[in-house]
Amino acid sequence: MASNSASSKEVSTEDKLKALYDLQQVYSEIDKIRTLRGELPLEVEDLEDEVQGLQTRIENLEDDIKGLTDEVSAKKNEIKEADLQIKKYESQQDSVRNNREYDAISKEIEFQNLSKQLCEKRIKEYSVEVKSKKELCDENKERLNERMQDLESKRAELDNIIAETQADEDALLTKAEQISSAVNDEYLLSAFNRIRSGARNGLAVVTVQRDACGGCFNKIPPQRQLDIRLHKKVIVCEYCGRVLVDEAIKGDVE
């Protein structure tokens, strides 16, 4: 029977450990590149959120101002209509036949005058509210312009850093993919990624340093150190869960 292809060839535990250590070194270099960007990506994201929030707030204020302005116009039209009614009723007073008709028309005139007073009161209230909202809208527009300038500046700064480092990062990511393929162990790679994402410094594979874990610095028993040096199985720190390798592997990779 023909032998299996290279992609399905059995990879020794020692080779897997060497590949994992190498993979860790590559990702550490990627982390350094991303650290150069610092908090800029988050700052850009925060500014984008703030700009969007200010734009929404301005739109809502402008909608409120338009609604209030329409209300003022409507009240002014009501006043004009009331004036027309008053003139009509006043002309009718000249041709009334008795006191009852005169009193009825007088009440209608009084009602129209009260309606006018109420409309004038509402116009004043709406006008004050319009003025207040316009001032608030202008303040938000001024702040929006400032934040837009900040966002443009931060984006340009971030774009420059990305442009300077993107080629190196892409090359390292390609190398990481190649090493991952060489490990040929999905479970081990999944564990590696899980440990790395949970570690504060991004270290999933560390060497034994002065009889201690290079990640959490807890002491490692002599027998466990011997097992690590034999490269026969993957051994993790019982305290932090990182994969432990010895200096020999580190030397081979370098």
mmCIF file of C-alpha atoms in Angstrom:
data_model
loop_
_atom_site.group_PDB
_atom_site.id
_atom_site.type_symbol
_atom_site.label_atom_id
_atom_site.label_comp_id
_atom_site.label_asym_id
_atom_site.label_seq_id
_atom_site.Cartn_x
_atom_site.Cartn_y
_atom_site.Cartn_z
ATOM 1 C CA MET A 1 0.000 0.000 0.000
ATOM 2 C CA ALA A 2 1.309 3.523 -0.813
ATOM 3 C CA SER A 3 2.587 5.648 2.073
ATOM 4 C CA ASN A 4 0.525 8.592 3.356
ATOM 5 C CA SER A 5 1.222 12.118 2.071
ATOM 6 C CA ALA A 6 3.512 14.464 3.968
ATOM 7 C CA SER A 7 0.529 16.433 5.290
ATOM 8 C CA SER A 8 -0.777 13.380 7.141
ATOM 9 C CA LYS A 9 2.652 12.165 8.315
ATOM 10 C CA GLU A 10 2.992 11.527 12.038
ATOM 11 C CA VAL A 11 4.709 14.428 13.829
ATOM 12 C CA SER A 12 6.728 13.551 16.928
ATOM 13 C CA THR A 13 5.945 15.246 20.232
ATOM 14 C CA GLU A 14 9.408 16.786 20.229
ATOM 15 C CA ASP A 15 8.819 18.333 16.788
ATOM 16 C CA LYS A 16 5.432 19.599 17.921
ATOM 17 C CA LEU A 17 7.016 21.257 20.949
ATOM 18 C CA LYS A 18 9.713 22.853 18.793
ATOM 19 C CA ALA A 19 7.057 24.102 16.367
ATOM 20 C CA LEU A 20 4.918 25.452 19.215
ATOM 21 C CA TYR A 21 7.868 27.327 20.659
ATOM 22 C CA ASP A 22 8.677 28.742 17.221
ATOM 23 C CA LEU A 23 5.008 29.689 16.779
ATOM 24 C CA GLN A 24 5.097 31.478 20.107
ATOM 25 C CA GLN A 25 8.136 33.500 19.026
ATOM 26 C CA VAL A 26 6.383 34.545 15.813
ATOM 27 C CA TYR A 27 3.238 35.633 17.656
ATOM 28 C CA SER A 28 5.327 37.524 20.200
ATOM 29 C CA GLU A 29 6.850 39.496 17.323
ATOM 30 C CA ILE A 30 3.341 40.185 15.991
ATOM 31 C CA ASP A 31 2.326 41.358 19.472
ATOM 32 C CA LYS A 32 5.281 43.770 19.514
ATOM 33 C CA ILE A 33 4.184 45.251 16.198
ATOM 34 C CA ARG A 34 0.620 45.667 17.434
ATOM 35 C CA THR A 35 1.886 47.191 20.668
ATOM 36 C CA LEU A 36 3.475 49.946 18.568
ATOM 37 C CA ARG A 37 -0.030 50.980 17.637
ATOM 38 C CA GLY A 38 -0.756 51.311 21.337
ATOM 39 C CA GLU A 39 -4.213 52.514 22.215
ATOM 40 C CA LEU A 40 -4.687 54.191 18.826
ATOM 41 C CA PRO A 41 -7.167 51.610 17.432
ATOM 42 C CA LEU A 42 -9.306 51.938 20.563
ATOM 43 C CA GLU A 43 -9.006 55.733 20.498
ATOM 44 C CA VAL A 44 -10.123 55.782 16.860
ATOM 45 C CA GLU A 45 -13.042 53.479 17.666
ATOM 46 C CA ASP A 46 -14.081 55.639 20.650
ATOM 47 C CA LEU A 47 -13.917 58.786 18.531
ATOM 48 C CA GLU A 48 -15.981 57.151 15.781
ATOM 49 C CA ASP A 49 -18.621 56.211 18.359
ATOM 50 C CA GLU A 50 -18.601 59.735 19.820
ATOM 51 C CA VAL A 51 -18.903 61.332 16.375
ATOM 52 C CA GLN A 52 -21.828 59.061 15.494
ATOM 53 C CA GLY A 53 -23.486 59.884 18.819
ATOM 54 C CA LEU A 54 -23.072 63.636 18.277
ATOM 55 C CA GLN A 55 -24.447 63.384 14.738
ATOM 56 C CA THR A 56 -27.512 61.520 16.021
ATOM 57 C CA ARG A 57 -27.980 64.078 18.832
ATOM 58 C CA ILE A 58 -27.771 66.985 16.352
ATOM 59 C CA GLU A 59 -30.289 65.319 14.029
ATOM 60 C CA ASN A 60 -32.706 64.822 16.941
ATOM 61 C CA LEU A 61 -32.295 68.440 18.062
ATOM 62 C CA GLU A 62 -32.874 69.720 14.521
ATOM 63 C CA ASP A 63 -36.006 67.561 14.268
ATOM 64 C CA ASP A 64 -37.222 69.013 17.605
ATOM 65 C CA ILE A 65 -36.492 72.579 16.420
ATOM 66 C CA LYS A 66 -38.405 71.988 13.184
ATOM 67 C CA GLY A 67 -41.338 70.519 15.100
ATOM 68 C CA LEU A 68 -41.436 73.479 17.508
ATOM 69 C CA THR A 69 -41.098 75.982 14.640
ATOM 70 C CA ASP A 70 -44.023 74.313 12.887
ATOM 71 C CA GLU A 71 -46.029 74.592 16.119
ATOM 72 C CA VAL A 72 -45.249 78.332 16.328
ATOM 73 C CA SER A 73 -46.431 78.784 12.737
ATOM 74 C CA ALA A 74 -49.592 76.826 13.498
ATOM 75 C CA LYS A 75 -50.334 78.990 16.569
ATOM 76 C CA LYS A 76 -49.799 82.179 14.560
ATOM 77 C CA ASN A 77 -52.285 80.889 12.003
ATOM 78 C CA GLU A 78 -54.739 80.179 14.819
ATOM 79 C CA ILE A 79 -54.332 83.789 16.011
ATOM 80 C CA LYS A 80 -55.064 85.086 12.500
ATOM 81 C CA GLU A 81 -58.146 82.874 12.326
ATOM 82 C CA ALA A 82 -59.272 84.138 15.749
ATOM 83 C CA ASP A 83 -58.847 87.767 14.593
ATOM 84 C CA LEU A 84 -61.037 87.051 11.566
ATOM 85 C CA GLN A 85 -63.667 85.498 13.804
ATOM 86 C CA ILE A 86 -63.570 88.468 16.188
ATOM 87 C CA LYS A 87 -64.062 90.919 13.314
ATOM 88 C CA LYS A 88 -66.986 88.837 12.043
ATOM 89 C CA TYR A 89 -68.635 88.714 15.469
ATOM 90 C CA GLU A 90 -68.047 92.457 16.066
ATOM 91 C CA SER A 91 -69.803 93.255 12.784
ATOM 92 C CA GLN A 92 -72.696 91.017 13.819
ATOM 93 C CA GLN A 93 -73.090 92.953 17.072
ATOM 94 C CA ASP A 94 -74.276 95.977 15.104
ATOM 95 C CA SER A 95 -77.290 94.051 13.817
ATOM 96 C CA VAL A 96 -78.428 92.078 16.891
ATOM 97 C CA ARG A 97 -82.157 92.071 17.689
ATOM 98 C CA ASN A 98 -81.990 91.600 21.443
ATOM 99 C CA ASN A 99 -79.705 91.394 24.483
ATOM 100 C CA ARG A 100 -79.560 87.591 24.360
ATOM 101 C CA GLU A 101 -78.030 87.628 20.873
ATOM 102 C CA TYR A 102 -75.636 90.397 21.925
ATOM 103 C CA ASP A 103 -74.484 88.398 24.968
ATOM 104 C CA ALA A 104 -73.983 85.240 22.867
ATOM 105 C CA ILE A 105 -71.836 87.092 20.358
ATOM 106 C CA SER A 106 -69.875 88.764 23.172
ATOM 107 C CA LYS A 107 -69.106 85.325 24.623
ATOM 108 C CA GLU A 108 -67.843 84.164 21.214
ATOM 109 C CA ILE A 109 -65.565 87.215 21.026
ATOM 110 C CA GLU A 110 -64.340 86.557 24.552
ATOM 111 C CA PHE A 111 -63.629 82.912 23.667
ATOM 112 C CA GLN A 112 -61.637 83.941 20.580
ATOM 113 C CA ASN A 113 -59.603 86.408 22.646
ATOM 114 C CA LEU A 114 -58.855 83.696 25.207
ATOM 115 C CA SER A 115 -57.799 81.396 22.372
ATOM 116 C CA LYS A 116 -55.463 84.129 21.113
ATOM 117 C CA GLN A 117 -53.948 84.568 24.580
ATOM 118 C CA LEU A 118 -53.381 80.836 24.896
ATOM 119 C CA CYS A 119 -51.737 80.724 21.448
ATOM 120 C CA GLU A 120 -49.492 83.669 22.336
ATOM 121 C CA LYS A 121 -48.489 81.927 25.556
ATOM 122 C CA ARG A 122 -47.652 78.740 23.639
ATOM 123 C CA ILE A 123 -45.682 80.741 21.045
ATOM 124 C CA LYS A 124 -43.543 82.264 23.816
ATOM 125 C CA GLU A 125 -42.956 78.832 25.379
ATOM 126 C CA TYR A 126 -42.073 77.251 22.039
ATOM 127 C CA SER A 127 -39.806 80.176 21.117
ATOM 128 C CA VAL A 128 -37.866 79.839 24.376
ATOM 129 C CA GLU A 129 -37.522 76.110 23.790
ATOM 130 C CA VAL A 130 -36.396 76.678 20.178
ATOM 131 C CA LYS A 131 -33.736 79.147 21.343
ATOM 132 C CA SER A 132 -32.493 76.701 23.983
ATOM 133 C CA LYS A 133 -32.339 73.793 21.538
ATOM 134 C CA LYS A 134 -30.588 75.911 18.904
ATOM 135 C CA GLU A 135 -27.911 76.870 21.427
ATOM 136 C CA LEU A 136 -27.520 73.214 22.419
ATOM 137 C CA CYS A 137 -27.417 72.220 18.762
ATOM 138 C CA ASP A 138 -24.691 74.805 18.038
ATOM 139 C CA GLU A 139 -22.660 73.530 21.000
ATOM 140 C CA ASN A 140 -22.937 69.968 19.724
ATOM 141 C CA LYS A 141 -21.971 71.034 16.188
ATOM 142 C CA GLU A 142 -18.904 72.800 17.549
ATOM 143 C CA ARG A 143 -17.951 69.721 19.544
ATOM 144 C CA LEU A 144 -18.610 67.523 16.502
ATOM 145 C CA ASN A 145 -16.205 69.597 14.414
ATOM 146 C CA GLU A 146 -13.539 69.278 17.116
ATOM 147 C CA ARG A 147 -14.019 65.517 17.416
ATOM 148 C CA MET A 148 -14.005 65.106 13.622
ATOM 149 C CA GLN A 149 -10.621 66.863 13.506
ATOM 150 C CA ASP A 150 -9.338 64.639 16.323
ATOM 151 C CA LEU A 151 -10.638 61.556 14.514
ATOM 152 C CA GLU A 152 -9.003 62.581 11.244
ATOM 153 C CA SER A 153 -5.696 63.145 13.044
ATOM 154 C CA LYS A 154 -5.842 59.819 14.926
ATOM 155 C CA ARG A 155 -6.823 57.913 11.779
ATOM 156 C CA ALA A 156 -3.895 59.432 9.886
ATOM 157 C CA GLU A 157 -1.529 58.525 12.730
ATOM 158 C CA LEU A 158 -2.853 54.976 12.862
ATOM 159 C CA ASP A 159 -2.728 54.594 9.070
ATOM 160 C CA ASN A 160 0.922 55.678 9.062
ATOM 161 C CA ILE A 161 1.860 53.132 11.731
ATOM 162 C CA ILE A 162 -0.069 50.372 9.958
ATOM 163 C CA ALA A 163 1.572 51.269 6.644
ATOM 164 C CA GLU A 164 5.007 51.031 8.246
ATOM 165 C CA THR A 165 4.360 47.697 9.957
ATOM 166 C CA GLN A 166 1.720 45.908 7.855
ATOM 167 C CA ALA A 167 4.200 44.164 5.541
ATOM 168 C CA ASP A 168 6.133 42.749 8.502
ATOM 169 C CA GLU A 169 2.935 41.665 10.224
ATOM 170 C CA ASP A 170 1.607 39.981 7.083
ATOM 171 C CA ALA A 171 4.906 38.110 6.643
ATOM 172 C CA LEU A 172 4.819 36.942 10.256
ATOM 173 C CA LEU A 173 1.190 35.853 9.958
ATOM 174 C CA THR A 174 2.088 33.797 6.872
ATOM 175 C CA LYS A 175 4.954 32.226 8.800
ATOM 176 C CA ALA A 176 2.590 31.478 11.697
ATOM 177 C CA GLU A 177 0.217 29.678 9.324
ATOM 178 C CA GLN A 178 3.091 27.577 7.958
ATOM 179 C CA ILE A 179 4.243 26.604 11.447
ATOM 180 C CA SER A 180 0.675 25.783 12.485
ATOM 181 C CA SER A 181 0.423 23.410 9.524
ATOM 182 C CA ALA A 182 3.675 21.780 10.607
ATOM 183 C CA VAL A 183 2.284 21.107 14.103
ATOM 184 C CA ASN A 184 -0.443 18.991 12.462
ATOM 185 C CA ASP A 185 -2.465 18.753 15.683
ATOM 186 C CA GLU A 186 -5.750 20.679 15.784
ATOM 187 C CA TYR A 187 -6.360 19.948 19.466
ATOM 188 C CA LEU A 188 -2.896 21.207 20.455
ATOM 189 C CA LEU A 189 -3.237 24.339 18.304
ATOM 190 C CA SER A 190 -6.669 25.042 19.767
ATOM 191 C CA ALA A 191 -5.219 24.733 23.276
ATOM 192 C CA PHE A 192 -2.309 26.988 22.277
ATOM 193 C CA ASN A 193 -4.667 29.691 20.999
ATOM 194 C CA ARG A 194 -6.899 29.405 24.045
ATOM 195 C CA ILE A 195 -3.960 29.745 26.459
ATOM 196 C CA ARG A 196 -2.526 32.658 24.477
ATOM 197 C CA SER A 197 -5.785 34.576 24.435
ATOM 198 C CA GLY A 198 -6.150 34.135 28.192
ATOM 199 C CA ALA A 199 -2.580 35.119 29.057
ATOM 200 C CA ARG A 200 -1.948 38.770 29.846
ATOM 201 C CA ASN A 201 1.360 38.833 27.956
ATOM 202 C CA GLY A 202 0.188 36.513 25.154
ATOM 203 C CA LEU A 203 2.611 33.740 26.147
ATOM 204 C CA ALA A 204 1.261 30.217 25.700
ATOM 205 C CA VAL A 205 4.673 28.482 25.514
ATOM 206 C CA VAL A 206 7.429 29.339 27.983
ATOM 207 C CA THR A 207 10.800 27.885 28.961
ATOM 208 C CA VAL A 208 11.801 26.661 32.381
ATOM 209 C CA GLN A 209 13.881 29.407 33.998
ATOM 210 C CA ARG A 210 15.786 28.782 37.259
ATOM 211 C CA ASP A 211 13.619 25.758 38.025
ATOM 212 C CA ALA A 212 10.442 27.806 37.600
ATOM 213 C CA CYS A 213 7.761 28.434 34.980
ATOM 214 C CA GLY A 214 8.796 31.273 32.684
ATOM 215 C CA GLY A 215 5.207 32.531 32.666
ATOM 216 C CA CYS A 216 4.000 32.579 36.271
ATOM 217 C CA PHE A 217 7.405 31.897 37.966
ATOM 218 C CA ASN A 218 6.081 29.122 40.201
ATOM 219 C CA LYS A 219 8.589 26.387 41.050
ATOM 220 C CA ILE A 220 8.555 23.192 38.983
ATOM 221 C CA PRO A 221 9.384 19.873 40.744
ATOM 222 C CA PRO A 222 12.615 18.119 39.592
ATOM 223 C CA GLN A 223 10.758 15.057 38.219
ATOM 224 C CA ARG A 224 8.508 17.300 36.121
ATOM 225 C CA GLN A 225 11.565 19.149 34.810
ATOM 226 C CA LEU A 226 13.038 15.824 33.749
ATOM 227 C CA ASP A 227 9.843 14.955 31.853
ATOM 228 C CA ILE A 228 10.034 18.335 30.126
ATOM 229 C CA ARG A 229 13.631 17.693 29.002
ATOM 230 C CA LEU A 230 12.695 14.276 27.565
ATOM 231 C CA HIS A 231 10.292 15.872 25.039
ATOM 232 C CA LYS A 232 8.069 12.784 25.131
ATOM 233 C CA LYS A 233 4.830 14.544 25.980
ATOM 234 C CA VAL A 234 3.329 17.999 26.195
ATOM 235 C CA ILE A 235 3.554 19.268 29.761
ATOM 236 C CA VAL A 236 1.735 22.319 31.044
ATOM 237 C CA CYS A 237 2.323 24.385 34.166
ATOM 238 C CA GLU A 238 -0.023 23.212 36.898
ATOM 239 C CA TYR A 239 -0.428 26.822 38.058
ATOM 240 C CA CYS A 240 -0.957 28.894 34.888
ATOM 241 C CA GLY A 241 -1.616 26.216 32.233
ATOM 242 C CA ARG A 242 1.152 27.355 29.860
ATOM 243 C CA VAL A 243 3.055 24.791 27.791
ATOM 244 C CA LEU A 244 6.517 24.227 29.275
ATOM 245 C CA VAL A 245 9.659 23.613 27.222
ATOM 246 C CA ASP A 246 13.331 23.479 28.132
ATOM 247 C CA GLU A 247 16.273 25.590 26.994
ATOM 248 C CA ALA A 248 17.402 22.843 24.572
ATOM 249 C CA ILE A 249 14.321 23.388 22.400
ATOM 250 C CA LYS A 250 14.851 27.124 22.571
ATOM 251 C CA GLY A 251 18.407 26.651 21.319
ATOM 252 C CA ASP A 252 17.320 24.352 18.470
ATOM 253 C CA VAL A 253 14.794 26.871 17.203
ATOM 254 C CA GLU A 254 17.130 29.835 17.402
#
